[in-house]
Structures are given as structure tokens and as C-alpha cells.
């Protein structure tokens, strides 16, 4: 038996963007699990000024301007990172200020994340769609 968390397999370097991803998922929908993220996404080529972390169910894309969570609604497998999977959006500058880091530090892996939570998303697209359809998607 080991005390290593399930989300960070032993002998792998710590990844600050993974830590941020876990905080964002909790702020988005309260999920308490810490998935193992891979850097990038199979359907996306590496792009300057774009950070991507993907796991089963979620992908997180961060640019210097916006941060988005893609959610495949429990379908299983990786998100396709299509527009219909975008669930929530944060303004990256304010998000990073609240987390006490910078985009560049996350991009180069030198960020130290000490925050215990992330702010709620600036825009919850799925909740807005449900509201427009007269449905309640989830409690705020």
C-alpha cells in the first residue's frame, strides 16, 4: 500500500496545471475526484499560448484570455473538444490572479499552486442554455 494520491502516479513530476485543473473541476460542478491529466489532447496540435490538460470526461483549455472546461457529460472516453462540449468559461487574468500565479509560470511548469479553491466560472454555458429553455440544470 502507498500513500500516493490516485491522481498523481508515483515517479511523475508534479504538474501545476493539473493542480489548477482539479480546482477548476471542483469550482465547475463540485466533483471531488482528482483525475490523472495528460498534457495536450490527441485531436489538437501543440499551439503557442495554449495549455491543454485532458482526462476522461473533461478537457481544460487555457489561453492568456480565457479558460474553458470541455465536458463530455459522462459519455466516457476523452472529450472531442468540440464547441458543444464547452461548459464553463473563466477570464484567465482574473482566474490566475485569484490563484496567485501567471500564465507563463503554468506554461513552463514553474507555478506553485497553494490555492485550495478556484472562483466560480464567469460563464456557465450549459446553465444559461437550460435557463433559456425554462429548465433548471443545477443549483448555483
XYZ file of N, CA and C in Angstrom:
420
model
N 0.842 -1.184 0.000
C 0.000 0.000 0.000
C 0.884 1.244 0.000
N 0.401 2.286 -0.619
C 1.165 3.521 -0.692
C 0.279 4.709 -0.338
N 0.887 5.795 0.051
C 0.143 6.999 0.395
C 0.048 7.969 -0.786
N 0.528 7.563 -1.950
C 0.490 8.446 -3.114
C -0.950 8.648 -3.566
N -1.346 9.894 -3.856
C -2.715 10.125 -4.321
C -2.961 9.446 -5.669
N -4.176 9.020 -5.886
C -4.531 8.328 -7.124
C -4.321 9.195 -8.343
N -4.428 10.506 -8.174
C -4.343 11.407 -9.316
C -2.915 11.650 -9.779
N -1.935 11.333 -8.977
C -0.549 11.592 -9.347
C 0.247 10.308 -9.189
N 0.335 9.514 -10.265
C 1.106 8.285 -10.162
C 2.524 8.564 -9.674
N 3.071 7.611 -8.945
C 4.412 7.792 -8.398
C 5.430 7.978 -9.514
N 6.497 8.666 -9.185
C 7.635 8.872 -10.067
C 7.352 9.808 -11.243
N 6.213 10.507 -11.233
C 5.962 11.508 -12.258
C 6.133 12.882 -11.635
N 6.698 13.818 -12.389
C 6.869 15.158 -11.826
C 5.512 15.822 -11.575
N 5.487 16.684 -10.596
C 4.282 17.445 -10.295
C 3.988 18.393 -11.456
N 2.717 18.607 -11.741
C 2.311 19.482 -12.831
C 1.344 20.526 -12.290
N 1.771 21.791 -12.191
C 0.893 22.819 -11.638
C -0.421 22.970 -12.406
N -0.417 22.774 -13.720
C -1.654 22.903 -14.485
C -2.635 21.792 -14.116
N -2.145 20.630 -13.764
C -3.019 19.560 -13.274
C -3.671 19.994 -11.969
N -2.882 20.605 -11.085
C -3.440 21.104 -9.820
C -4.545 22.126 -10.088
N -4.304 23.029 -11.024
C -5.310 24.021 -11.386
C -6.538 23.331 -11.972
N -6.321 22.346 -12.818
C -7.435 21.610 -13.413
C -8.343 20.991 -12.372
N -7.766 20.408 -11.337
C -8.568 19.817 -10.260
C -9.405 20.890 -9.562
N -8.806 22.053 -9.304
C -9.542 23.151 -8.666
C -10.680 23.652 -9.560
N -10.424 23.721 -10.862
C -11.450 24.203 -11.786
C -12.635 23.243 -11.860
N -12.360 21.959 -11.878
C -13.449 20.974 -11.908
C -14.310 21.107 -10.664
N -13.685 21.269 -9.508
C -14.459 21.439 -8.266
C -15.313 22.712 -8.316
N -14.731 23.805 -8.835
C -15.472 25.065 -8.920
C -16.620 24.954 -9.923
N -16.434 24.143 -10.954
C -17.441 23.976 -12.002
C -18.632 23.158 -11.514
N -18.380 21.972 -10.998
C -19.516 21.112 -10.654
C -19.376 20.363 -9.333
N -18.333 20.653 -8.590
C -18.187 20.038 -7.278
C -17.575 18.651 -7.274
N -17.246 18.089 -8.451
C -16.608 16.768 -8.466
C -15.359 16.805 -7.601
N -15.239 15.839 -6.703
C -14.123 15.811 -5.762
C -12.990 14.881 -6.188
N -13.154 14.187 -7.296
C -12.064 13.306 -7.707
C -10.978 14.113 -8.402
N -9.761 13.634 -8.335
C -8.619 14.294 -8.954
C -8.110 13.423 -10.089
N -8.638 13.592 -11.287
C -8.239 12.713 -12.387
C -6.790 12.916 -12.795
N -6.234 11.882 -13.377
C -4.907 11.970 -13.967
C -5.066 12.664 -15.318
N -4.381 13.768 -15.500
C -4.442 14.516 -16.752
C -3.227 14.216 -17.615
N -3.447 14.211 -18.907
C -2.332 14.174 -19.849
C -2.195 15.576 -20.431
N -0.985 15.933 -20.785
C -0.746 17.237 -21.406
C -1.202 17.163 -22.853
N -1.949 18.161 -23.272
C -2.417 18.211 -24.645
C -3.684 17.409 -24.856
N -3.976 17.136 -26.116
C -5.157 16.371 -26.499
C -4.857 15.729 -27.855
N -5.293 14.481 -28.048
C -4.972 13.791 -29.306
C -5.464 14.501 -30.570
N -6.555 15.262 -30.473
C -7.092 15.907 -31.671
C -6.558 17.330 -31.875
N -5.690 17.790 -30.994
C -5.174 19.157 -31.097
C -3.661 19.124 -31.261
N -3.156 19.933 -32.166
C -1.710 20.056 -32.279
C -1.245 21.064 -31.239
N 0.013 20.982 -30.897
C 0.555 21.926 -29.922
C 0.512 23.330 -30.509
N -0.002 24.260 -29.728
C -0.146 25.637 -30.179
C 0.528 26.558 -29.169
N 1.173 27.628 -29.649
C 1.748 28.582 -28.699
C 0.627 29.276 -27.920
N 0.891 29.569 -26.681
C -0.055 30.274 -25.816
C -1.364 29.529 -25.591
N -1.326 28.206 -25.654
C -2.480 27.369 -25.321
C -1.973 26.233 -24.433
N -2.597 26.094 -23.272
C -2.277 24.990 -22.374
C -3.503 24.084 -22.337
N -3.306 22.801 -22.552
C -4.417 21.844 -22.515
C -4.057 20.699 -21.591
N -5.012 20.326 -20.754
C -4.909 19.112 -19.949
C -6.190 18.331 -20.182
N -6.055 17.031 -20.411
C -7.208 16.198 -20.727
C -7.211 14.938 -19.877
N -8.408 14.518 -19.543
C -8.615 13.244 -18.864
C -9.895 12.665 -19.446
N -10.328 11.522 -18.940
C -11.644 11.042 -19.324
C -12.650 11.992 -18.719
N -13.636 12.362 -19.436
C -14.751 13.237 -19.059
C -14.485 14.720 -19.283
N -13.286 15.231 -18.979
C -13.038 16.672 -19.066
C -11.766 16.969 -19.852
N -11.759 18.129 -20.496
C -10.535 18.733 -21.012
C -10.557 20.187 -20.575
N -9.396 20.714 -20.259
C -9.269 22.108 -19.847
C -8.330 22.786 -20.833
N -8.803 23.894 -21.376
C -8.014 24.668 -22.319
C -7.843 26.060 -21.736
N -6.602 26.521 -21.657
C -6.312 27.854 -21.133
C -5.489 28.618 -22.155
N -5.923 29.851 -22.404
C -5.148 30.801 -23.192
C -4.911 32.008 -22.277
N -4.104 32.953 -22.690
C -3.929 34.135 -21.838
C -5.228 34.918 -21.599
N -6.255 34.710 -22.423
C -7.504 35.465 -22.284
C -8.633 34.677 -21.624
N -8.830 33.402 -22.028
C -9.938 32.623 -21.482
C -9.485 31.215 -21.100
N -10.233 30.648 -20.166
C -10.021 29.267 -19.735
C -11.368 28.572 -19.831
N -11.397 27.389 -20.451
C -12.645 26.667 -20.654
C -12.528 25.228 -20.163
N -13.643 24.709 -19.672
C -13.745 23.276 -19.407
C -14.664 22.690 -20.464
N -14.175 21.642 -21.105
C -14.986 20.829 -22.003
C -15.448 19.627 -21.183
N -16.714 19.282 -21.290
C -17.309 18.201 -20.511
C -18.073 17.301 -21.470
N -17.779 16.005 -21.433
C -18.481 15.110 -22.345
C -19.730 14.484 -21.727
N -20.209 15.059 -20.645
C -21.466 14.655 -20.000
C -21.476 13.188 -19.580
N -20.346 12.698 -19.116
C -20.285 11.334 -18.614
C -20.288 10.276 -19.695
N -20.098 10.662 -20.937
C -20.102 9.724 -22.051
C -18.967 8.701 -21.930
N -17.896 9.101 -21.268
C -16.722 8.231 -21.186
C -15.806 8.506 -22.358
N -14.564 8.137 -22.208
C -13.593 8.467 -23.236
C -13.252 9.944 -23.149
N -12.299 10.353 -23.907
C -11.881 11.753 -23.867
C -12.893 12.631 -24.577
N -12.953 13.877 -24.143
C -13.764 14.864 -24.843
C -13.231 15.001 -26.262
N -14.120 15.365 -27.161
C -13.699 15.636 -28.530
C -13.185 17.066 -28.680
N -13.414 17.876 -27.621
C -13.066 19.292 -27.632
C -13.788 20.019 -28.765
N -15.064 19.711 -28.910
C -15.917 20.398 -29.870
C -16.693 21.483 -29.143
N -17.216 22.417 -29.881
C -17.909 23.566 -29.303
C -19.048 23.138 -28.379
N -19.771 22.080 -28.731
C -20.905 21.657 -27.910
C -20.481 21.080 -26.558
N -19.216 20.814 -26.363
C -18.732 20.313 -25.076
C -18.237 21.425 -24.149
N -18.143 22.656 -24.629
C -17.707 23.760 -23.769
C -18.796 24.001 -22.734
N -18.440 23.868 -21.471
C -19.450 24.004 -20.421
C -19.307 25.296 -19.634
N -18.097 25.673 -19.267
C -17.889 26.879 -18.479
C -16.644 27.622 -18.951
N -16.635 28.932 -18.651
C -15.537 29.798 -19.082
C -15.150 30.740 -17.945
N -13.855 30.907 -17.775
C -13.304 31.917 -16.865
C -12.503 32.915 -17.695
N -12.390 34.149 -17.211
C -11.442 35.111 -17.772
C -10.100 34.770 -17.138
N -9.144 34.365 -17.943
C -7.870 33.872 -17.435
C -7.136 34.868 -16.531
N -7.011 36.155 -16.879
C -6.249 37.042 -15.988
C -6.796 37.070 -14.556
N -8.105 37.203 -14.402
C -8.696 37.244 -13.060
C -8.576 35.886 -12.367
N -8.746 34.813 -13.118
C -8.603 33.472 -12.556
C -7.200 33.270 -12.005
N -6.192 33.607 -12.806
C -4.809 33.392 -12.380
C -4.431 34.304 -11.223
N -4.964 35.514 -11.207
C -4.710 36.405 -10.077
C -5.262 35.780 -8.792
N -6.459 35.210 -8.868
C -7.053 34.594 -7.673
C -6.278 33.354 -7.233
N -5.591 32.696 -8.178
C -4.797 31.505 -7.854
C -3.349 31.855 -7.507
N -2.986 33.116 -7.674
C -1.649 33.564 -7.310
C -0.551 33.098 -8.240
N -0.848 33.024 -9.529
C 0.169 32.604 -10.480
C -0.012 33.345 -11.797
N 0.820 33.005 -12.764
C 0.756 33.629 -14.088
C 0.626 32.550 -15.153
N 0.179 32.971 -16.325
C 0.063 32.048 -17.449
C 1.436 31.470 -17.800
N 2.440 32.324 -17.804
C 3.781 31.875 -18.181
C 4.320 30.834 -17.209
N 4.058 31.024 -15.915
C 4.527 30.041 -14.921
C 3.810 28.705 -15.082
N 2.530 28.740 -15.433
C 1.820 27.486 -15.695
C 2.338 26.833 -16.965
N 2.589 27.648 -17.963
C 3.049 27.125 -19.249
C 4.416 26.454 -19.133
N 5.303 27.043 -18.345
C 6.638 26.432 -18.230
C 6.764 25.478 -17.038
N 5.664 25.299 -16.297
C 5.654 24.306 -15.216
C 6.288 24.756 -13.914
N 6.557 26.057 -13.763
C 7.212 26.540 -12.542
C 6.237 27.116 -11.514
N 4.964 27.175 -11.844
C 3.976 27.751 -10.920
C 3.886 26.908 -9.652
N 3.655 27.576 -8.553
C 3.399 26.903 -7.272
C 1.965 27.245 -6.903
N 1.118 26.233 -6.884
C -0.303 26.448 -6.611
C -0.576 26.112 -5.148
N -0.899 27.139 -4.386
C -1.214 26.940 -2.967
C -2.695 27.157 -2.688
N -3.431 27.665 -3.674
C -4.870 27.909 -3.509
C -5.582 26.593 -3.218
N -6.610 26.664 -2.410
C -7.409 25.483 -2.065
C -8.693 25.415 -2.874
N -9.037 26.518 -3.534
C -10.217 26.527 -4.393
C -10.064 27.585 -5.471
N -10.818 27.390 -6.541
C -10.851 28.358 -7.634
C -12.190 29.094 -7.577
N -12.239 30.285 -8.139
C -13.526 31.000 -8.175
C -14.514 30.279 -9.088
N -15.783 30.541 -8.872
C -16.815 30.004 -9.761
C -16.567 30.533 -11.172
N -16.997 29.805 -12.192
C -16.796 30.266 -13.570
C -17.494 31.606 -13.818
N -16.941 32.368 -14.743
C -17.564 33.625 -15.146
C -18.814 33.370 -15.985
N -18.774 32.331 -16.796
C -19.906 31.991 -17.662
C -20.152 30.487 -17.570
N -21.384 30.109 -17.241
C -21.797 28.701 -17.241
C -22.741 28.527 -18.428
N -22.190 28.071 -19.550
C -22.963 27.989 -20.782
C -24.136 27.022 -20.669
N -23.907 25.861 -20.085
C -24.983 24.869 -20.004
C -26.116 25.361 -19.120
N -25.795 26.058 -18.035
C -26.843 26.600 -17.169
C -27.629 27.677 -17.916
N -26.950 28.483 -18.701
C -27.646 29.523 -19.476
C -28.560 28.916 -20.531
N -28.109 27.857 -21.171
C -28.952 27.185 -22.167
C -30.175 26.581 -21.488
N -29.967 25.919 -20.372
C -31.084 25.320 -19.644
C -32.067 26.391 -19.190
N -31.539 27.507 -18.719
C -32.397 28.610 -18.277
C -33.223 29.141 -19.448
N -32.595 29.273 -20.605
C -33.301 29.759 -21.787
C -34.403 28.796 -22.214
N -34.190 27.509 -21.932
C -35.195 26.504 -22.268
C -36.205 26.312 -21.144
N -36.073 27.111 -20.069
C -37.003 27.020 -18.956
C -36.767 25.837 -18.053
N -35.555 25.315 -18.048
C -35.201 24.170 -17.215
C -34.174 24.602 -16.183
N -34.087 23.857 -15.117
C -33.053 24.087 -14.122
C -32.030 22.984 -14.276
N -30.791 23.351 -14.620
C -29.744 22.367 -14.846
C -29.103 21.932 -13.551
N -28.729 22.895 -12.721
C -28.111 22.596 -11.428
C -28.198 23.840 -10.557
N -28.130 23.624 -9.292
C -28.164 24.756 -8.363
C -26.848 25.505 -8.440
N -26.892 26.814 -8.352
C -25.674 27.629 -8.432
C -24.894 27.555 -7.143
